[in-house]
CSV table of C-alpha atoms in Angstrom, one decimal:
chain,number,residue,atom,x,y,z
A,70,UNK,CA,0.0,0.0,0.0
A,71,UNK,CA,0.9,3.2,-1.0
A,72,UNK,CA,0.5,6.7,0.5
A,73,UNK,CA,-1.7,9.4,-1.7
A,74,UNK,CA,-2.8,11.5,0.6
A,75,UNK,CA,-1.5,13.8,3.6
A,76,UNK,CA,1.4,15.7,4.8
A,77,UNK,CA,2.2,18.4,2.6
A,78,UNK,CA,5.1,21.1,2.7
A,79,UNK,CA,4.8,24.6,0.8
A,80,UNK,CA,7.5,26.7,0.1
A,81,UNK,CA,7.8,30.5,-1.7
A,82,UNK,CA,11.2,31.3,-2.6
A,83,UNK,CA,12.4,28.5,-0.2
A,84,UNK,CA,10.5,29.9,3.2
A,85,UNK,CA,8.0,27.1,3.9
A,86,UNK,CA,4.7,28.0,5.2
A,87,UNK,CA,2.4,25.7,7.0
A,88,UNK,CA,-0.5,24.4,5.6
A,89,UNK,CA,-3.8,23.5,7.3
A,90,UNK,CA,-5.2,21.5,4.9
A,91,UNK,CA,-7.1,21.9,1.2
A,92,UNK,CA,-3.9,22.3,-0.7
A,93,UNK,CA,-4.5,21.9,-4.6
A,94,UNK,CA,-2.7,22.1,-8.1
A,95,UNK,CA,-3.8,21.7,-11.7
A,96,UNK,CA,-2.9,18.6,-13.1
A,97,UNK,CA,-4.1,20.8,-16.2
A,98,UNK,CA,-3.5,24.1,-17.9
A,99,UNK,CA,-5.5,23.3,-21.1
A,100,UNK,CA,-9.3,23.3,-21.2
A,101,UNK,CA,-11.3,21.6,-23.4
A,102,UNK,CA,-14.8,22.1,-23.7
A,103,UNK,CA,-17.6,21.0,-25.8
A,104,UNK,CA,-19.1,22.7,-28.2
A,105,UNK,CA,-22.4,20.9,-29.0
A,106,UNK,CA,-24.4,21.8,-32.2
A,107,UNK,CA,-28.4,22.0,-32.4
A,108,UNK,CA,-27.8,19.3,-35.2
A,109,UNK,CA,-26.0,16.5,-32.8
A,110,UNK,CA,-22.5,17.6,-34.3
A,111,UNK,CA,-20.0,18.0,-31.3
A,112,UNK,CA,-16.6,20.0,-31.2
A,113,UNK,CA,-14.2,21.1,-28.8
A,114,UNK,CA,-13.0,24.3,-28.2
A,115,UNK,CA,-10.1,25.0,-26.0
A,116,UNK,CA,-9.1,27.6,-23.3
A,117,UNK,CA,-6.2,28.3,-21.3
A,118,UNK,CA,-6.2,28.6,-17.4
A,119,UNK,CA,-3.1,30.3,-15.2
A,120,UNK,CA,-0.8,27.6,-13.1
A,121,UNK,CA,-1.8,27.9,-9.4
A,122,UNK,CA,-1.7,26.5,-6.1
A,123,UNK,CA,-3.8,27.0,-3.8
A,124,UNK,CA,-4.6,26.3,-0.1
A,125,UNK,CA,-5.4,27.3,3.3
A,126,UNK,CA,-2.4,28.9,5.3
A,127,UNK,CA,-1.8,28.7,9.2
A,128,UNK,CA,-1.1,32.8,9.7
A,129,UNK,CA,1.3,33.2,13.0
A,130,UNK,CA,3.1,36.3,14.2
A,131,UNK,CA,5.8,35.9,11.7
A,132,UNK,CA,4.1,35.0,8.3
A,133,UNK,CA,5.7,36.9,5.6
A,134,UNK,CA,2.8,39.0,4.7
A,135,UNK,CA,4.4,42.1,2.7
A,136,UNK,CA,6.5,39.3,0.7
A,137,UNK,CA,3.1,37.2,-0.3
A,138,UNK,CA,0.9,40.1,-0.7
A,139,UNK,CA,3.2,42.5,-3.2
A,140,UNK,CA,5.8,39.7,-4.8
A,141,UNK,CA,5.1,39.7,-8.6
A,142,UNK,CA,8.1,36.9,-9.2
A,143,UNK,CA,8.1,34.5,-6.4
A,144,UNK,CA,8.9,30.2,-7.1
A,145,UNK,CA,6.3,28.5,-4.9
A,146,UNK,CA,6.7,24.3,-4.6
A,147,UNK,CA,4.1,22.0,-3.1
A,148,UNK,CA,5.5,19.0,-2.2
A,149,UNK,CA,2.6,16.5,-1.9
A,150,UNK,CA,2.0,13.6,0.2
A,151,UNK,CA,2.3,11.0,-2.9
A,152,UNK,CA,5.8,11.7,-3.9
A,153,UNK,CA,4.8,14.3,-6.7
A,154,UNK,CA,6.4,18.0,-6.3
A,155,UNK,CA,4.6,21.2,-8.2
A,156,UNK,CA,6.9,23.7,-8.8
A,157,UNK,CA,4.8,27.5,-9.9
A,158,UNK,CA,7.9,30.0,-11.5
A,159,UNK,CA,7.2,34.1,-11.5
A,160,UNK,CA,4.3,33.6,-9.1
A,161,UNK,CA,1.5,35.7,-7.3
A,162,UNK,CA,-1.3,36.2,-4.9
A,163,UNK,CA,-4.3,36.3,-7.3
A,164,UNK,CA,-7.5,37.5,-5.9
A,165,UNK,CA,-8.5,38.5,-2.1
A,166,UNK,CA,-6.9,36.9,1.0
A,167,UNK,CA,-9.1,37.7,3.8
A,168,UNK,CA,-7.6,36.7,7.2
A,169,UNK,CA,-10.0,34.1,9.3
A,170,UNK,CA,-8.7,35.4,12.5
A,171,UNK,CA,-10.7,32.9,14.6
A,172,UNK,CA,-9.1,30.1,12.6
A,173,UNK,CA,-5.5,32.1,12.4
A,174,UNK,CA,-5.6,30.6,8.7
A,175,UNK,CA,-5.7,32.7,5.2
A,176,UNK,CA,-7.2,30.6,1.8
A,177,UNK,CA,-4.6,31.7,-0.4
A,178,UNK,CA,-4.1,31.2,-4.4
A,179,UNK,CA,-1.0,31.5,-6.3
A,180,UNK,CA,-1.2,32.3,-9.8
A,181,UNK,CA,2.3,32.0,-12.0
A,182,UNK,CA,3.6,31.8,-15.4
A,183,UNK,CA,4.8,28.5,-15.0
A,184,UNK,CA,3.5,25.8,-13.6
A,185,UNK,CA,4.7,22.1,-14.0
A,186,UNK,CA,5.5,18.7,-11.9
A,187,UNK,CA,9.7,17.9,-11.2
């Protein structure tokens, strides 16, 4: 038996951050969808989505806040439970990042140029 499933670690620019849980990655970048004529006939057309990660992030004292919140170049990895590593190059915060203060945890999402498994 094999493990799929559980401890993570999360690093931008090589300071890890701790994860709560809910980490994800695309296995995909390319889109297809279907595009479904009123006559039966069925194509695809195909759209591009951004490389991310995204997850929920325990917030202490020290979390590098100004670093994830203005970098426009960071290199974030997520090293997964199964053996698989996601690395995302010239990464950055996309979107809002409200703080759950009564969790101490932030659901962050990292957009990048780049995004591929090692």
């Amino acid at each position: 038996m094999s493990r799929i499933a559980g401890t993570t670690y999360f690093k931008i620019d090589g300071d890890q951050l701790s994860l709560t849980g809910g980490i994800e990655v695309p296995l995909n970048t390319l889109i297809r969808d279907d595009v479904i004529g009123l006559d039966g006939s069925i194509d695809t057309k195909e759209t591009f989505k951004a490389p991310y990660i995204k997850g929920t992030f325990k917030v202490p004292k020290d979390f590098p806040v100004d670093k994830v919140t203005t970098a426009m170049s960071m290199t974030a990895t997520a090293e997964l439970a199964n053996g698989m590593v996601y690395v995302l190059r010239e990464a950055w915060l996309s979107g809002e990042t409200p703080f759950n203060a009564e969790e101490g945890t932030a659901d962050l999402e990292f957009h990048g140029k780049t995004g591929f498994f090692q």
